[in-house]
mmCIF file of C-alpha atoms and ligand atoms in Angstrom:
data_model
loop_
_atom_site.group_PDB
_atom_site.id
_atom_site.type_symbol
_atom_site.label_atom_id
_atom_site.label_comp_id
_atom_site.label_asym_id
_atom_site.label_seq_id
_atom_site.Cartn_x
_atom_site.Cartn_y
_atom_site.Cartn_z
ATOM 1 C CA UNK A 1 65.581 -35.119 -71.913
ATOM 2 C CA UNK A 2 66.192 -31.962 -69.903
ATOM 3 C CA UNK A 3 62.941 -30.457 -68.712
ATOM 4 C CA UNK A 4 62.157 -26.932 -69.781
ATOM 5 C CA UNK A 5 61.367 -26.541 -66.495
ATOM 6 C CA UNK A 6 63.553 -27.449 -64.852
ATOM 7 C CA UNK A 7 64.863 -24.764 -63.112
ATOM 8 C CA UNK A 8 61.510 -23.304 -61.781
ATOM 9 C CA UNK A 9 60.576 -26.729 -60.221
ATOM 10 C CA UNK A 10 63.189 -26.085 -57.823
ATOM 11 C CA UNK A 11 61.064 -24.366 -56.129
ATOM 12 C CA UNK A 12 58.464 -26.521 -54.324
ATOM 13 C CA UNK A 13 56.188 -25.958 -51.407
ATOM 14 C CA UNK A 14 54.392 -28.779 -49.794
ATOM 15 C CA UNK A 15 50.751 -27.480 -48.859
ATOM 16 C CA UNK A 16 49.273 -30.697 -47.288
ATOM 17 C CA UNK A 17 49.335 -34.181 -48.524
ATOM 18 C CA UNK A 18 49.466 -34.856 -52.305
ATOM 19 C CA UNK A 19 49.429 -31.247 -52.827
ATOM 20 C CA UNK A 20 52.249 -28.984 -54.124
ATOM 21 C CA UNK A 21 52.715 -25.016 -54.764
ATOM 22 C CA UNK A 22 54.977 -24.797 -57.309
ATOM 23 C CA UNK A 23 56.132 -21.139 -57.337
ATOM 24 C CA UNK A 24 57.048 -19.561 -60.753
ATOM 25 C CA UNK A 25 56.611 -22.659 -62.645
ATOM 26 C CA UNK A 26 55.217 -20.905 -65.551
ATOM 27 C CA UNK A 27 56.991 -18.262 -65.292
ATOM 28 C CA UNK A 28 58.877 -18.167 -68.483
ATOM 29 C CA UNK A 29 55.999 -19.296 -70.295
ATOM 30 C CA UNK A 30 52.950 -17.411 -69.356
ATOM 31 C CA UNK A 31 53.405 -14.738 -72.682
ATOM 32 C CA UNK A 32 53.083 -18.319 -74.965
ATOM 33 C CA UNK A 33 50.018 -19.096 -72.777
ATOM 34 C CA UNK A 34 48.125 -15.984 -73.129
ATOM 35 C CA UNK A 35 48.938 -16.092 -77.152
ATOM 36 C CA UNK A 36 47.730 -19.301 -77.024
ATOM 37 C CA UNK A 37 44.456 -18.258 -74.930
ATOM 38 C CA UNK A 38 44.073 -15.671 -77.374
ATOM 39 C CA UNK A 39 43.557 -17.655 -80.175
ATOM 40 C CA UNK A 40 41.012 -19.614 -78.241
ATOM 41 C CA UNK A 41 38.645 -17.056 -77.382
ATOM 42 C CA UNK A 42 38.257 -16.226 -80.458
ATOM 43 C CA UNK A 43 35.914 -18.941 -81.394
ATOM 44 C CA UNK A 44 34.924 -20.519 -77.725
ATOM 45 C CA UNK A 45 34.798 -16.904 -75.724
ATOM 46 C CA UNK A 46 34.880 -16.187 -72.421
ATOM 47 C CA UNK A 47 31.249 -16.237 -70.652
ATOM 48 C CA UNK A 48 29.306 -16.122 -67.156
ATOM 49 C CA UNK A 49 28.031 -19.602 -66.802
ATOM 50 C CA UNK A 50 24.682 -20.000 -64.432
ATOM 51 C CA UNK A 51 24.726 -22.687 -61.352
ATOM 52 C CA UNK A 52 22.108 -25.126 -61.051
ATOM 53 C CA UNK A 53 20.916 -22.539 -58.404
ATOM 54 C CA UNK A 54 20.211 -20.127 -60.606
ATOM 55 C CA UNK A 55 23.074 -17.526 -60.018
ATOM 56 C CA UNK A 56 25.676 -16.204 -62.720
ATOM 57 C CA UNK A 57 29.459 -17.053 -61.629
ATOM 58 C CA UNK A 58 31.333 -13.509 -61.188
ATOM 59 C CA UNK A 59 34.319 -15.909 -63.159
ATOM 60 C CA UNK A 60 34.359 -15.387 -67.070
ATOM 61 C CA UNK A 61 34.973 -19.304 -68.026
ATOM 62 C CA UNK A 62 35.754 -21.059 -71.148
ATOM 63 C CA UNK A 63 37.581 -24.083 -71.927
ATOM 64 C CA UNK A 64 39.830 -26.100 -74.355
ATOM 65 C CA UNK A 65 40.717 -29.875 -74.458
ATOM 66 C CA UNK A 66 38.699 -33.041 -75.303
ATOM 67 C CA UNK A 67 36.141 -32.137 -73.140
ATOM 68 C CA UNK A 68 34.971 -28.665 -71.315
ATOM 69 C CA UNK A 69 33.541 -27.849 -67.663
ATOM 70 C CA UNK A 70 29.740 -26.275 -67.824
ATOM 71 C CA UNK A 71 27.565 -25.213 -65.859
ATOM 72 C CA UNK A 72 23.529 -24.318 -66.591
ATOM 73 C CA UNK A 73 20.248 -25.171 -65.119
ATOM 74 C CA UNK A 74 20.915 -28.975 -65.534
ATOM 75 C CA UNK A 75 23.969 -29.483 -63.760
ATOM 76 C CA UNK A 76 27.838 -29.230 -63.588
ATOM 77 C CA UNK A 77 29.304 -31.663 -66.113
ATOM 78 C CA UNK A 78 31.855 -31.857 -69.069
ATOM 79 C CA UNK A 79 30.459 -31.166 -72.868
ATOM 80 C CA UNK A 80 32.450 -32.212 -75.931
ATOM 81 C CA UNK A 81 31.245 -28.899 -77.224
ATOM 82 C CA UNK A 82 30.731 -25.767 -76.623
ATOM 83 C CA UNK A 83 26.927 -24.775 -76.084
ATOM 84 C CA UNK A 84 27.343 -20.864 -76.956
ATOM 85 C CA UNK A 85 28.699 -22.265 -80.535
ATOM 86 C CA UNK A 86 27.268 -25.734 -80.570
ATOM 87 C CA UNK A 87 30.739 -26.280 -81.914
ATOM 88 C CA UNK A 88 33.951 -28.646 -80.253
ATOM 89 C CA UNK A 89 35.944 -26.991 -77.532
ATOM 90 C CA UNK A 90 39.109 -25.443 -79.392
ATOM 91 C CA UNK A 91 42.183 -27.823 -78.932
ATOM 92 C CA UNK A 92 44.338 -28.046 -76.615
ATOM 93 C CA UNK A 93 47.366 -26.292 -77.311
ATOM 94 C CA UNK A 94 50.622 -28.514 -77.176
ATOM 95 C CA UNK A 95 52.407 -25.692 -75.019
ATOM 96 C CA UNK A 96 49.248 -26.368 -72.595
ATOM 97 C CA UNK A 97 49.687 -30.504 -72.225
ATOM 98 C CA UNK A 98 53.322 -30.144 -72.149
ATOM 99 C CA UNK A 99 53.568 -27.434 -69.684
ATOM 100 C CA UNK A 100 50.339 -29.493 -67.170
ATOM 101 C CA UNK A 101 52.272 -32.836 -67.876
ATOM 102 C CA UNK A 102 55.755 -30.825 -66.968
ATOM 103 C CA UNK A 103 53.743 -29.417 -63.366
ATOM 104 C CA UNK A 104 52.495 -32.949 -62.481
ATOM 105 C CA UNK A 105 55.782 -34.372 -62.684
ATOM 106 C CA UNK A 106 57.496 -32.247 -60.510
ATOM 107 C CA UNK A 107 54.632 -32.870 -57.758
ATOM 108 C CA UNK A 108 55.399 -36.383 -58.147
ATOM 109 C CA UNK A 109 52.341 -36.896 -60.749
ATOM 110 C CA UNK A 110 54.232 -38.460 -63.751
ATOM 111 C CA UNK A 111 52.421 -39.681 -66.600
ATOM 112 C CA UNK A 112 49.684 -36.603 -66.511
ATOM 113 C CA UNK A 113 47.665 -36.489 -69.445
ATOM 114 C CA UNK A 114 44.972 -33.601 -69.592
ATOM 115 C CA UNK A 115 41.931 -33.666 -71.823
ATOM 116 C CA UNK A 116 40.421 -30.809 -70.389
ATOM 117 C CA UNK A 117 41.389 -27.584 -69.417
ATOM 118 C CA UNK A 118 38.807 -25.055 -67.959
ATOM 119 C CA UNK A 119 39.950 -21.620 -68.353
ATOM 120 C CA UNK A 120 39.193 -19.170 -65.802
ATOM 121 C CA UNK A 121 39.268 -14.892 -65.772
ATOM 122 C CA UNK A 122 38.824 -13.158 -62.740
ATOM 123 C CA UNK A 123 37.858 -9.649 -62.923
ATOM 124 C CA UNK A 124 38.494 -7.148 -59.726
ATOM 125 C CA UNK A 125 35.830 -8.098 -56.924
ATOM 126 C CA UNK A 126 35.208 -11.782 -58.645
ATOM 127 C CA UNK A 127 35.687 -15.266 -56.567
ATOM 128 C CA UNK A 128 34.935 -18.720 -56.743
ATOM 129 C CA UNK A 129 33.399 -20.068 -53.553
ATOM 130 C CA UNK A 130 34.653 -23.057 -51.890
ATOM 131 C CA UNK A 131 34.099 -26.596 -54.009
ATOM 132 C CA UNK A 132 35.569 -29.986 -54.765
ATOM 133 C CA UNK A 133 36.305 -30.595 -58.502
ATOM 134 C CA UNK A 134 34.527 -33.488 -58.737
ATOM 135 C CA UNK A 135 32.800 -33.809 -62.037
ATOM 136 C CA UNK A 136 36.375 -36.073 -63.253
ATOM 137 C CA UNK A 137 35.530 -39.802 -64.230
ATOM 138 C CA UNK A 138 38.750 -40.861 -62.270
ATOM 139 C CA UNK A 139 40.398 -39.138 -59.135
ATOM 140 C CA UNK A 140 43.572 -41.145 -59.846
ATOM 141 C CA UNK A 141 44.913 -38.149 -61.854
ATOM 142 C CA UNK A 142 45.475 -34.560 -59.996
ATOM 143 C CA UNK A 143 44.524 -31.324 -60.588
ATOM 144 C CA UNK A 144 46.752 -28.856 -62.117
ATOM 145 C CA UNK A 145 46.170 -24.953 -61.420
ATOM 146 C CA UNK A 146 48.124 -22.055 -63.415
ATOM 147 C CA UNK A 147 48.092 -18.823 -62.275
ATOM 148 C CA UNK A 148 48.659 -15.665 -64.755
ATOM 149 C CA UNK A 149 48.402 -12.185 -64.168
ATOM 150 C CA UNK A 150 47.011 -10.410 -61.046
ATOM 151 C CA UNK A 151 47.656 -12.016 -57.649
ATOM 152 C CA UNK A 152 45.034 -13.792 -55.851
ATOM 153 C CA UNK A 153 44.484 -15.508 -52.557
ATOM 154 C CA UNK A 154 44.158 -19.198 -53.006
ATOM 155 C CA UNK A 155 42.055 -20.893 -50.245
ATOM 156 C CA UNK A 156 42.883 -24.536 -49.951
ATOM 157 C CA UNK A 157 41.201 -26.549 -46.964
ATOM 158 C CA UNK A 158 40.393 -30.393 -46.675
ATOM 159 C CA UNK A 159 38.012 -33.447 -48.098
ATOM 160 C CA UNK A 160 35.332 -31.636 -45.497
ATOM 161 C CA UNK A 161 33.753 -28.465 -45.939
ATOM 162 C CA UNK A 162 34.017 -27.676 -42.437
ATOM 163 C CA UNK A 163 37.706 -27.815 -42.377
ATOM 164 C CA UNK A 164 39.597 -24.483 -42.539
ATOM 165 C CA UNK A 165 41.083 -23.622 -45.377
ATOM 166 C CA UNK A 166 44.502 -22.309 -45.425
ATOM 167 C CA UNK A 167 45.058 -19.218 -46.940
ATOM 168 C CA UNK A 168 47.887 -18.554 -50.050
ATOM 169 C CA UNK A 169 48.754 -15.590 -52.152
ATOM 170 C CA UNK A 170 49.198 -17.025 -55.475
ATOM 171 C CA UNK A 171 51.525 -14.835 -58.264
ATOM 172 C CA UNK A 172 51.707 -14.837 -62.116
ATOM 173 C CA UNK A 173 53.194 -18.298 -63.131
ATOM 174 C CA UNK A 174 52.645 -20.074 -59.925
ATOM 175 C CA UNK A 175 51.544 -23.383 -60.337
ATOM 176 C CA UNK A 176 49.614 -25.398 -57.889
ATOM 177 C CA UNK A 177 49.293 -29.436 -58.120
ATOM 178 C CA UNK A 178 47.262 -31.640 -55.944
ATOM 179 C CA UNK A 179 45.542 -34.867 -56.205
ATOM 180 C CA UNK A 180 46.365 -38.310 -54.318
ATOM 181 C CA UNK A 181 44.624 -37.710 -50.474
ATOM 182 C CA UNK A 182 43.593 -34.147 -51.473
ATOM 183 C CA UNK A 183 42.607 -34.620 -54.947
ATOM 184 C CA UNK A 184 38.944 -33.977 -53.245
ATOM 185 C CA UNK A 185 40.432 -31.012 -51.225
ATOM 186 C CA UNK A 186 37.456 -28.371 -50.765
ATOM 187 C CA UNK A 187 39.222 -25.086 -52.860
ATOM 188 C CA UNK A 188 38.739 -21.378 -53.829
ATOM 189 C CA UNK A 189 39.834 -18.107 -54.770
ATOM 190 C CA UNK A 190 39.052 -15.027 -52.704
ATOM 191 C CA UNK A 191 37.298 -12.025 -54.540
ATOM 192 C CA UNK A 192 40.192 -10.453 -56.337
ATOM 193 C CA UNK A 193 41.639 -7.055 -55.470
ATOM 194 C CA UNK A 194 41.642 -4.701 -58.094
ATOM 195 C CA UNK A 195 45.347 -3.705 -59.711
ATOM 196 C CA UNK A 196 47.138 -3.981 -63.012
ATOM 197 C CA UNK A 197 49.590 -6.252 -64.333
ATOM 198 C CA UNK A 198 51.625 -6.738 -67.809
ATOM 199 C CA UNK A 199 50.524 -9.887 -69.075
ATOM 200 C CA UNK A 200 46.957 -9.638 -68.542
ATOM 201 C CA UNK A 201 45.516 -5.922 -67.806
ATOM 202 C CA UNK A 202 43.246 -5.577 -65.362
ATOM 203 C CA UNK A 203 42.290 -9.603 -64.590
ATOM 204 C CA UNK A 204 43.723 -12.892 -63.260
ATOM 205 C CA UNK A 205 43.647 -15.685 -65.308
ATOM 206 C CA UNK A 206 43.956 -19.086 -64.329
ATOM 207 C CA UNK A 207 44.286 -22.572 -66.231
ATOM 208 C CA UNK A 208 43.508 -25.765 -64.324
ATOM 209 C CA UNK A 209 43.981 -28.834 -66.205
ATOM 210 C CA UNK A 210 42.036 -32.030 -65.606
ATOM 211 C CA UNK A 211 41.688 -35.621 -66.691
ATOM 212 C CA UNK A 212 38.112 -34.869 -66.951
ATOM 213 C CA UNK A 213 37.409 -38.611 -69.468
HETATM 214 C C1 LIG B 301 39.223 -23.601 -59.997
HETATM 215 O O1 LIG B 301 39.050 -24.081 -58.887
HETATM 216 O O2 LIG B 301 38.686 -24.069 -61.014
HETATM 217 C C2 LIG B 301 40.086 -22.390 -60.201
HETATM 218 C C3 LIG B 301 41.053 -22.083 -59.118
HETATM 219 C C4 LIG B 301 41.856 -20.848 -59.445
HETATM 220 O O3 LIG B 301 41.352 -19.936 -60.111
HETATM 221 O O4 LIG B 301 43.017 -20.757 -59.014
HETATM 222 FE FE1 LIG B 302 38.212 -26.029 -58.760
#
């Protein structure tokens, strides 16, 4: 079967070992994605979950799939449901799992089945500090990140905190992929600049896809 996208995967950057930039990927999907999101937040909305250490994430976060990432007092962990609602996670959209299993292929990560995907809305000045995504049951299957909306730098650096990260601009329908030796890279966004784009306003939303069960 031809993939529907195809052409896109053409282009492919290698950032370090197991780990792939896959530059426009999304591209011709990203209005389906945000009609998709839409429907989403409309039961499971976007909200500013609390570490363990007390402090509310500048990221708006929700999630769809199986399974969703949260974050409170207790811990970092996937929940079947959603704790605002007490109700299961919305679905995941087919257009979601076809487009994650579509990335992973191209980065060499066939067979990519997501159950979770935590969904992530940056507002101007908001970041994610470096971290591992580590909260999987099985680091076998990557990590796959989708990028909509207002650019953002991407920090990407090793297994070890201490090790620099390199630095990426990442555009609307840019898909990133890593897993195998860097599936425990230490990643991040820097706090975004403020601006305005067509698909999304005044924000950057991102998708990353897991096999979180
Ligand atoms: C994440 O690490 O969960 C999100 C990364 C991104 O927003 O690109
Ligand atoms: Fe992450």
């Amino acid at each position: 079967m031809d993939s529907l996208f195809g052409e896109a995967a053409a282009s492919r950057e290698r950032i370090a070992e197991g780990a792939v930039l896959l530059r426009g990927f999304a591209h011709d999907v990203s209005q389906r994605l945000m009609d998709e999101l839409a429907k989403i937040v409309e039961t499971a909305t976007f909200r500013h979950m609390v570490t363990p250490g007390g402090y509310r994430m500048s990221v708006a976060m929700t999630n769809c799939g199986q399974a969703g990432w949260v974050s409170d007092a207790q811990g970092y962990r996937y929940d079947a449901s959603d704790p605002v609602t007490g109700m299961a996670w919305p679905a995941m959209p087919p257009a979601f799992c076809q487009l994650a299993e579509e990335a992973a292929r191209a980065a060499a990560y066939p067979g990519f089945e997501a159950d979770a995907c935590l969904i992530n809305r940056y507002e101007p000045g908001a970041r994610l500090s470096l971290h591992q995504d580590r909260n999987e049951r099985d680091y076998t299957a990557p990590i796959v990140s989708v990028s909509l909306g207002l650019p953002a730098v991407f920090l990407f650096g090793g297994v070890r905190r201490k090790d620099r990260p390199r630095r990426m601009r990442l555009e609307s329908g840019d898909v990133v992929v890593w897993g195998g030796a860097t599936r425990l890279a230490y990643h991040g966004i820097a706090a975004l600049k403020d601006g305005e784009h067509p698909l999304t306003g005044r924000c950057r939303i991102n998708l990353t896809f897991r096999k979180a069960l």
